[in-house]
């Protein structure tokens, strides 16, 4: 497979959030600001990348019957690593993302990559796929976070550009759904062209 | 025969009702309430209504023409109805740009995203209103002084609604009997001499509009009556149990947006059930949730949320509450 | 009283889907029919309750005594996935009708973050076992409620012409957003 | 107390322009086209061939199978051809075309005007005579009447209901028949009662025909068990199920027949035809047809030989007005628009309605606003707003579940819809598809 | 530090082993025999159990795949197309490459050929109009021109020509899926063999009325004269119910029949222009 294509597909064409509708819980739950979205995106990307690497390395040794539990354990280990590292080094962000860090383990996007891609492809392809898809996920979360931050608090990455509060609703749950809805509509439109 | 004759399936005659007539009927029914609020709030009421109606109609036109690429149908009056209803739900001193945002959300998100008139599961005007209420809590809850602020649009002297006074008072532990002194008399409340959203103040004018709509068969009586009955019963029971910490049922009926909501918002065709039985369930639900929010919730007013919540149940009600099918219960007598 | 607060809070105020963003994959995935949504709700109710009990026991009798809290995620997911698989195998044999009604949703449970999320929340909130069970049951009811309402709206939307660009996921998300907006009215009710 | 059926129904403008014009016999036309399928069921089998001479009242086609009806010649003359001729839908059906030469009636037919009140025929004779005379439901359904006269085994008829409702706007043929042939009609009702072995008969008439109500009530005093009941004007009260509900408050179950609730319903026209067949030995070769409409010069009720081209009737009423938009075979609610006025009058033709061009056009279609007016208008308690998209989006399961097959196609929903939605167009389509699906499932 | 490692390993190992043993025993005891292909298919699926296919979980999807006759409708948003190809290989449900067919509209009743004698004002759907009456012309067999076939086509291959009032098929896009054939209430559309350069020759009429009657309602109707039958050397043309039919399999595209037709009911498409009588063939 063309590695460049393999890398870029995660951005729009097979974007996990906008097109595949996977990993929606963190995509909506953590994107109150662009920074939070990006943090969550990178955390997930790390897990995807690492689990892709490990899965791709051990794919020939794991018996087929137990591969799913194995993958889950691998993913869960990396999630625990991320959880602990973040708690240690970025306690503020860790506090913000809260429950969603351990929940990366049940993000079907992560398991999906391991199962659908890494378990069938070479190490290099898996690394590229993990990075690409991870970046696509990060991109989606950052974009959604940015949109919500701009509308909801008149700021982007914490920089206030208009005085006063924005439309508070975009920071809250309803705004998340609505913003993602219109972003997906937009992505569909771009994809069609 | 010089011209070709027309052929079409039966029936070959049609009733007089059109969507346009029904929508303009709603607008006529809103006129008394509008006039009362112009009397009390003056220029602000005019400006808010004008901005709201114009932006709703404009957004609908633009979206239909340039985004959906269909023939614009703004002349049917439904966008104007949404505009008037949205305005009715706003304080008359609200900045113009907030109204425009509200209109965009009401029409763009609440209505046109679903395909326009009739497809929307939630009442567009209420979507706009609740969106604004959550987004701009400060501006949405500063109510201009009636009569004295007639010649001012913004920057008028403001005060709290009777429901707000009671909510805060009770939260602070003030007994009901003392709070009653801080709110206008029942006659004022009924006519509309109070703080509040533009269109919700005068229960009298709204009821007149409601009676007009029922007489013209634009709406049926089931929804408003079921809401009124439920609110009266529920608040009545609470009041009988504890008159010190609860307002009496009559007060609940004539204050806040209850009449506006029950008569004009809950009865919106697209978002209310199709059968009388369903309407009773729907109305009862709205009544219960309204009182629950007013008495126990964080907000002094609950009818908007209550209607939106029950809107979401309407597809389920329609699915499980069917009209009396002919021949289903065979009663031979 | 404590239980009533938990129940109302879980179902209305902090609805697991509409306010906490958990379990969104099945929320959007399995809400195309009311009957399917109800079946999924039943399965969630069952698995969530059992999972909450089992993880509570593991947490209190293994992880905490041995000071292994950091293994929480990994053990929970292991337990939940085995549990789900076990229940599925048993149901298939013991009661095929029940399996048809609930069992087909079971594989979705492993990756339903609502299950793991609730299990973690029970520990985080330091509930007793009984409160934890009430919490799990109430959350699954809240999940089912949101799922069934959305399914109702989707069934209705199936019979109208939604604009081309909004068809499919976008309009469902917007509908869910408006549903969340409506549910904000319950704020402060407990 | 004036009764009506409780749920649903609409009230279109009545426009009964021809109510005051008495029944005039139209001259025998030069050519008649007699279709062999003027009834529900199998077409009749022709007994004549090209070139045969036939007399008025002569049997020219025999019923084939149980659900079928005899066809008689309505004129005296020569069979010109037996060929496919367009019916009111434009589709071609086998018909016998006869060129008129004379008007000689078949022997044994009493063509006199005296009223024969004395009933001598037994129940079996009455049914046989009805079958022989080729009588079908003259209200428009054209279901062979002899079947409705023979009560199936295990069922029992208690009450006979005679439909004098004429709820369709504009039409007046039944109204005039009740006024002018009241005595004969009541004898006919007694005959049907005898055939069914019932002791009670109710004649339901809407209260926009007070003259017919008082006339028949007065005459009915001389007949045992026959009562005239006044009903409130409401469309579609002439529907069997609605009429039974309105008169005796019984509901025919979904998919059932009136006999399931112990009743049999016949139209007044059918009762009159039974009288003629039994007492006068006269087959069904003519019927009363209303020709009316806003622009029509002389709205009239004609006694017409079956097979007369519609064009002849319209000309007798003053010709086609200049601004004609639509010509309808039947009433405005359930009638069928014609694309060709050469088609013949058949046993089911109760009226010809001419609608001016401006009124013929449909309303522009806009989105359904879910106003529920169709739900409250549906006399069967269905939800047309749901059935239409179910058909449009091909959700046949939903359509079946929502009882699309109970629809009687009365058109109340399309009439009332403020959005001008063609609800009935789709529901009809859905009905035919769903019944096809059900049939294929049974196989 | 080493304590933590040891404890972790022991705990996890013990739990893993316990879970494995329990599951093994349970699976043994409660074994249910199923179509083995379900497992094979499931292995190819991503096991993400995301519900993206609309079915609850990958196994349900696999079952649906095994059960379905036509798997082209079932799509997994996560799987690659290779995985799906492999699945279809497992199931052997690839439809054998059929002889290429293309949809052909057998009516040439343009307004000029077939005068209108009324205006249809009902729901613009052929199925509704057809159930009501013969249509805007007198021909009870002809195209109603309301576009049910256009709506039925998922490949954008059939469009209404507003001048002729007849649908036209874009041959390159047509997949011969039969949807329009099923949808047409009058059975006007037929799937015919696809020839070289998209050439086709067919009777563009299905009117079974007698010649005179058919001719009266449409100028280009087949009047059942039988001249084409005689002209054909390959026995490809049959005459039934006053209607000629050219068998696409037997037809050798010799074009002998078309000039014989007195009403020009036989259409030749995508042929080089004839040298003589070129004027008569205005169908290109």
Short mmCIF file of C-alpha atoms in Angstrom, two decimals, chain C:
data_model
loop_
_atom_site.label_atom_id
_atom_site.label_comp_id
_atom_site.label_asym_id
_atom_site.label_seq_id
_atom_site.Cartn_x
_atom_site.Cartn_y
_atom_site.Cartn_z
CA UNK C 1 -33.49 9.49 50.27
CA UNK C 2 -29.90 9.02 49.22
CA UNK C 3 -31.03 6.48 46.67
CA UNK C 4 -33.69 8.81 45.26
CA UNK C 5 -31.06 11.48 44.79
CA UNK C 6 -28.79 9.00 43.02
CA UNK C 7 -31.60 7.79 40.80
CA UNK C 8 -32.93 11.18 39.75
CA UNK C 9 -29.47 12.52 39.26
CA UNK C 10 -28.40 9.59 37.13
CA UNK C 11 -31.50 9.49 34.96
CA UNK C 12 -32.36 13.14 34.47
CA UNK C 13 -29.75 15.59 35.63
CA UNK C 14 -26.49 13.85 34.82
CA UNK C 15 -27.78 11.54 32.17
CA UNK C 16 -24.95 9.24 31.25
CA UNK C 17 -25.28 9.89 27.55
CA UNK C 18 -26.61 13.40 27.30
CA UNK C 19 -24.52 15.02 30.00
CA UNK C 20 -21.56 12.71 30.58
CA UNK C 21 -20.81 11.54 27.05
CA UNK C 22 -20.47 7.90 27.94
CA UNK C 23 -21.75 5.10 25.75
CA UNK C 24 -22.07 7.23 22.67
CA UNK C 25 -21.13 4.49 20.23
CA UNK C 26 -24.19 2.36 21.01
CA UNK C 27 -26.23 5.54 21.52
CA UNK C 28 -25.76 6.38 17.86
CA UNK C 29 -25.21 2.86 16.59
CA UNK C 30 -28.20 1.01 17.98
CA UNK C 31 -30.83 3.72 18.00
CA UNK C 32 -32.32 3.24 14.58
CA UNK C 33 -35.31 1.24 15.86
CA UNK C 34 -37.19 1.63 19.10
CA UNK C 35 -37.32 -2.12 19.66
CA UNK C 36 -33.57 -2.53 19.18
CA UNK C 37 -32.94 0.41 21.46
CA UNK C 38 -35.05 -1.15 24.17
CA UNK C 39 -33.23 -4.47 23.78
CA UNK C 40 -29.89 -2.76 24.07
CA UNK C 41 -31.14 -0.94 27.13
CA UNK C 42 -32.08 -4.24 28.74
CA UNK C 43 -28.68 -5.72 28.00
CA UNK C 44 -26.92 -2.66 29.40
CA UNK C 45 -29.04 -2.80 32.53
CA UNK C 46 -28.00 -6.38 33.13
CA UNK C 47 -24.32 -6.12 32.30
CA UNK C 48 -23.80 -2.78 33.98
CA UNK C 49 -25.28 -4.00 37.24
CA UNK C 50 -23.33 -7.23 37.27
CA UNK C 51 -20.14 -5.47 36.21
CA UNK C 52 -20.54 -2.87 38.93
CA UNK C 53 -20.93 -5.58 41.56
CA UNK C 54 -18.00 -7.68 40.35
CA UNK C 55 -15.62 -4.76 39.91
CA UNK C 56 -16.65 -3.43 43.31
CA UNK C 57 -15.73 -6.73 44.89
CA UNK C 58 -12.44 -6.94 43.02
CA UNK C 59 -11.59 -3.41 43.94
CA UNK C 60 -12.36 -3.83 47.60
CA UNK C 61 -11.06 -7.32 48.15
CA UNK C 62 -8.09 -7.52 45.81
CA UNK C 63 -6.85 -4.19 44.52
CA UNK C 64 -7.13 -2.07 47.64
CA UNK C 65 -5.77 -4.63 50.12
CA UNK C 66 -2.81 -5.38 47.87
CA UNK C 67 -2.31 -1.73 47.00
CA UNK C 68 -2.75 -2.32 43.29
CA UNK C 69 -5.05 0.59 42.43
CA UNK C 70 -3.03 1.35 39.30
CA UNK C 71 -4.11 -1.99 37.88
CA UNK C 72 -7.72 -0.82 38.01
CA UNK C 73 -8.24 -0.18 34.31
CA UNK C 74 -6.57 -3.35 33.21
CA UNK C 75 -8.33 -5.63 35.67
CA UNK C 76 -11.71 -4.06 35.12
CA UNK C 77 -11.62 -4.43 31.40
CA UNK C 78 -10.43 -7.99 31.76
CA UNK C 79 -13.22 -8.83 34.14
CA UNK C 80 -15.88 -7.07 32.07
CA UNK C 81 -14.86 -8.69 28.83
CA UNK C 82 -14.74 -12.17 30.32
CA UNK C 83 -18.00 -11.57 32.10
CA UNK C 84 -19.71 -10.47 28.93
CA UNK C 85 -18.40 -13.41 27.01
CA UNK C 86 -19.44 -15.82 29.70
CA UNK C 87 -22.94 -14.43 29.93
CA UNK C 88 -23.22 -14.58 26.18
CA UNK C 89 -22.20 -18.22 25.99
CA UNK C 90 -24.52 -19.19 28.80
CA UNK C 91 -27.48 -17.27 27.43
CA UNK C 92 -27.09 -18.75 24.01
CA UNK C 93 -27.42 -22.23 25.42
CA UNK C 94 -29.83 -21.74 28.27
CA UNK C 95 -32.36 -19.38 26.78
CA UNK C 96 -32.20 -18.82 23.04
CA UNK C 97 -35.20 -16.43 23.08
CA UNK C 98 -33.53 -14.27 25.69
CA UNK C 99 -30.33 -14.48 23.72
CA UNK C 100 -32.17 -13.25 20.67
CA UNK C 101 -33.61 -10.37 22.67
CA UNK C 102 -30.55 -9.37 24.69
CA UNK C 103 -27.65 -11.54 23.75
CA UNK C 104 -27.05 -10.05 20.38
CA UNK C 105 -26.17 -6.79 22.08
CA UNK C 106 -23.71 -8.38 24.44
CA UNK C 107 -20.60 -8.20 22.24
CA UNK C 108 -21.14 -4.46 22.09
CA UNK C 109 -20.75 -4.24 25.84
CA UNK C 110 -17.02 -4.77 26.01
CA UNK C 111 -16.39 -1.63 24.07
CA UNK C 112 -19.25 0.29 25.64
CA UNK C 113 -17.43 2.82 27.71
CA UNK C 114 -20.54 3.37 29.79
CA UNK C 115 -20.00 0.00 31.47
CA UNK C 116 -16.38 0.61 32.37
CA UNK C 117 -17.12 4.26 33.10
CA UNK C 118 -19.85 3.43 35.60
CA UNK C 119 -17.67 0.76 37.22
CA UNK C 120 -14.92 3.32 37.70
CA UNK C 121 -17.34 6.00 38.86
CA UNK C 122 -18.75 3.70 41.53
CA UNK C 123 -15.26 3.38 43.00
CA UNK C 124 -14.37 7.03 42.50
CA UNK C 125 -17.52 8.21 44.26
CA UNK C 126 -16.76 5.82 47.12
CA UNK C 127 -20.22 4.32 47.15
CA UNK C 128 -21.22 1.38 49.26
CA UNK C 129 -22.09 -1.78 47.37
CA UNK C 130 -25.82 -1.08 47.63
CA UNK C 131 -25.48 2.53 46.45
CA UNK C 132 -23.22 1.31 43.70
CA UNK C 133 -25.88 -1.09 42.48
CA UNK C 134 -28.55 1.62 42.58
CA UNK C 135 -26.16 3.92 40.76
CA UNK C 136 -25.52 1.35 38.04
CA UNK C 137 -29.22 0.52 37.62
CA UNK C 138 -30.19 4.18 37.48
CA UNK C 139 -27.51 4.94 34.95
CA UNK C 140 -28.59 2.12 32.73
CA UNK C 141 -32.18 3.36 32.93
CA UNK C 142 -30.95 6.81 31.98
CA UNK C 143 -29.04 5.27 29.11
CA UNK C 144 -32.10 3.37 27.93
CA UNK C 145 -34.30 6.45 28.21
CA UNK C 146 -31.98 8.54 26.06
CA UNK C 147 -31.55 5.68 23.61
CA UNK C 148 -35.28 5.06 23.23
CA UNK C 149 -36.10 8.75 22.85
CA UNK C 150 -33.45 9.14 20.18
CA UNK C 151 -34.71 6.00 18.45
CA UNK C 152 -38.21 7.50 18.43
CA UNK C 153 -36.94 10.69 16.86
CA UNK C 154 -34.92 8.72 14.32
CA UNK C 155 -37.89 6.59 13.37
CA UNK C 156 -39.85 9.76 12.78
CA UNK C 157 -37.03 11.32 10.77
CA UNK C 158 -36.95 8.24 8.57
CA UNK C 159 -40.32 9.27 7.21
CA UNK C 160 -39.35 12.78 6.16
CA UNK C 161 -36.93 14.21 3.67
CA UNK C 162 -33.92 15.45 5.60
CA UNK C 163 -31.72 17.79 3.51
CA UNK C 164 -28.98 15.97 1.64
CA UNK C 165 -26.06 17.40 3.60
CA UNK C 166 -27.59 16.63 6.97
CA UNK C 167 -28.68 13.09 6.23
CA UNK C 168 -27.36 10.33 8.42
CA UNK C 169 -25.07 11.10 11.33
CA UNK C 170 -25.16 14.91 11.29
CA UNK C 171 -28.89 15.17 11.85
CA UNK C 172 -28.80 12.50 14.52
CA UNK C 173 -26.10 14.43 16.35
CA UNK C 174 -28.08 17.65 16.08
CA UNK C 175 -31.19 15.88 17.36
CA UNK C 176 -29.15 14.45 20.24
CA UNK C 177 -27.81 17.94 20.92
CA UNK C 178 -31.29 19.39 21.12
CA UNK C 179 -32.30 16.51 23.35
CA UNK C 180 -29.36 17.34 25.62
CA UNK C 181 -30.45 20.98 25.52
CA UNK C 182 -33.92 20.00 26.67
CA UNK C 183 -32.56 17.81 29.44
CA UNK C 184 -30.56 20.76 30.79
CA UNK C 185 -33.86 21.94 32.19
CA UNK C 186 -33.55 19.30 34.89
CA UNK C 187 -30.46 21.05 36.26
CA UNK C 188 -30.58 21.49 39.98
CA UNK C 189 -33.63 19.32 40.43
CA UNK C 190 -31.89 17.20 43.08
#
